[in-house]
Coordinates of C-alpha atoms in Angstrom, one line a residue:
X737 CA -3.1 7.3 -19.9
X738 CA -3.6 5.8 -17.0
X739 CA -5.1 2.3 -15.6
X740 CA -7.5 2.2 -13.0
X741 CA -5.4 1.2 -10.4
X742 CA -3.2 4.3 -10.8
X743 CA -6.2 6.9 -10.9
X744 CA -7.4 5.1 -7.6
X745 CA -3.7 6.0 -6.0
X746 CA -3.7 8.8 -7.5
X747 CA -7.2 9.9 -6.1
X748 CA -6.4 8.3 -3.1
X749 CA -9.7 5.8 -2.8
X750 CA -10.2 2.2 -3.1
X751 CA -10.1 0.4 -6.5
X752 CA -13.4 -0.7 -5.8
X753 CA -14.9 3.0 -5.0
X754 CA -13.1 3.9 -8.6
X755 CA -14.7 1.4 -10.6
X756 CA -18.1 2.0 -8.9
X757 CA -17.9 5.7 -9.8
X758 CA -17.7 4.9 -13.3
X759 CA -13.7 5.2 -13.5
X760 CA -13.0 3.3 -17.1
X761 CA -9.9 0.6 -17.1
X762 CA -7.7 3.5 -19.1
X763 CA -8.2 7.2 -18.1
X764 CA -6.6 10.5 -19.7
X765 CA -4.1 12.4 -17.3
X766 CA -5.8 15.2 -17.5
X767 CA -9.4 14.2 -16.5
X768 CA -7.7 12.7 -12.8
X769 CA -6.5 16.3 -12.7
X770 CA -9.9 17.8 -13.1
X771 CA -11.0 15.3 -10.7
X772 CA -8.4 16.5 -7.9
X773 CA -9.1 20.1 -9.4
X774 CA -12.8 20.2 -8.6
X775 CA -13.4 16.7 -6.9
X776 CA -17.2 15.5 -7.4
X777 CA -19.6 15.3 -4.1
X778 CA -18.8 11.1 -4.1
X779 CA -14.6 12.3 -3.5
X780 CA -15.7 14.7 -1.2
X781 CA -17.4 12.6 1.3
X782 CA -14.8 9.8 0.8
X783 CA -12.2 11.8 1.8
X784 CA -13.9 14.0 4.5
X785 CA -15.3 10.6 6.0
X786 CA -11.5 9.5 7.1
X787 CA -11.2 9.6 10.8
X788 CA -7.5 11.8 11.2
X789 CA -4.3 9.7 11.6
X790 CA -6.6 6.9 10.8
X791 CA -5.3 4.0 8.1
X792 CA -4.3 5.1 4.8
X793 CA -6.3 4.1 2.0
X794 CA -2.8 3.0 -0.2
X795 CA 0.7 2.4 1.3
X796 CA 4.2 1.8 -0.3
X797 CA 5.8 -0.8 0.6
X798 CA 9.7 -0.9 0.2
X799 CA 12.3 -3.6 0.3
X800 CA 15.0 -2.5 2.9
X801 CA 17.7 -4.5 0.9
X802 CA 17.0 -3.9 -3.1
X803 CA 14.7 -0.8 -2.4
X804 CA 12.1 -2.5 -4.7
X805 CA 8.5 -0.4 -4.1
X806 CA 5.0 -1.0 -4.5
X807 CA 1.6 0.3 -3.5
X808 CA -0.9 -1.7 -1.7
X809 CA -4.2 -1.8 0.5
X810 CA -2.8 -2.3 3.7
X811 CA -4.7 -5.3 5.9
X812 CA -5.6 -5.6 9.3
X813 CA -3.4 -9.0 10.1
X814 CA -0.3 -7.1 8.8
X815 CA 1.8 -7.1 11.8
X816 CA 3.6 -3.5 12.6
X817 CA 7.1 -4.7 11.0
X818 CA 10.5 -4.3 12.0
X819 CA 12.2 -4.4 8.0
X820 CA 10.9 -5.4 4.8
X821 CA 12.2 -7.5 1.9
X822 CA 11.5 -8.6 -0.9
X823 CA 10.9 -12.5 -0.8
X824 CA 14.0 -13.7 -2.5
X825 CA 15.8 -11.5 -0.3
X826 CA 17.9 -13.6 2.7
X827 CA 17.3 -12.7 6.5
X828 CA 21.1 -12.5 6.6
X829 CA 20.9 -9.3 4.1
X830 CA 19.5 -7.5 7.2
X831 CA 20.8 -5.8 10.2
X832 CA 20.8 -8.6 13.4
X833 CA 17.9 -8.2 15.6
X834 CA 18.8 -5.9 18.7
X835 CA 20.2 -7.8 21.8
X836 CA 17.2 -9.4 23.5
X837 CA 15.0 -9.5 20.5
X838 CA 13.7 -12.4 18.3
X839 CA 13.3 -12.4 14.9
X840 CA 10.2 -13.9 13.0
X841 CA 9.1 -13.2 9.4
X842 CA 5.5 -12.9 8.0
X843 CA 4.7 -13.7 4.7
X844 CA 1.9 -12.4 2.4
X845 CA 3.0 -8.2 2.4
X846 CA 1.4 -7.1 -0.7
X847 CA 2.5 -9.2 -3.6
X848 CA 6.5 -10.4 -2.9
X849 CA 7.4 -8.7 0.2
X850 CA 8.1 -10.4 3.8
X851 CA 7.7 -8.2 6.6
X852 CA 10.3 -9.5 9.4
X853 CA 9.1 -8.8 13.3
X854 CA 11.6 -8.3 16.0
X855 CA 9.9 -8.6 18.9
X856 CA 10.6 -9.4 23.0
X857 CA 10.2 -13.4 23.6
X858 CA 7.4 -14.4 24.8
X859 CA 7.2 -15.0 28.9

């Protein structure tokens, strides 16, 4: 059985688009594979509707010191990240910033993570 959430990854949609096309909170195995096997119309145009190489529906995010991984809905603020970590991770458990860089971290990546930006100083 699955949960909700999981058939949505699996299916690749939204959460919301799952529990609006009458997706119940515990689903068999099998009936997600029917639903990739033969998708319904609803699938169909969700998934012929994404613009190519446009944002994915679901991403994993990984810590790059424990290798921890979860799947979320990436947002629009996230900034495009140098590393990732988990949030009791310490910025000294990553490589330096390249020579020239600064380093600034971002709270807020999915549910623990914090996405650290190296990025040229300002002018």
């Amino acid at each position: 059985m699955l949960n909700r959430r999981q058939a949505a990854l699996r299916l690749d949609i939204p959460l919301e688009m799952a529990r609006r096309h009458g997706i119940p909170s515990w689903v068999p195995e099998d009936e997600i594979d029917r639903l990739e096997a033969d998708p319904p119309a609803w699938l169909l145009q969700s998934r012929a509707a994404r613009k190519p190489g446009g944002k994915p529906v679901w991403v994993e995010l990984r810590c790059e010191v424990c290798g921890f991984t979860e799947a979320a809905r990436p947002k629009k603020w996230w900034p495009d990240y140098t590393y990732l970590s988990c949030m009791h991770h310490g910025s000294d458990e990553l490589p330096e910033p390249a020579a020239g860089l600064r380093r600034r971290e971002v709270d807020g990546i999915g549910s623990r993570f914090i996405g650290i930006v190296d990025e040229a100083p300002a002018v």
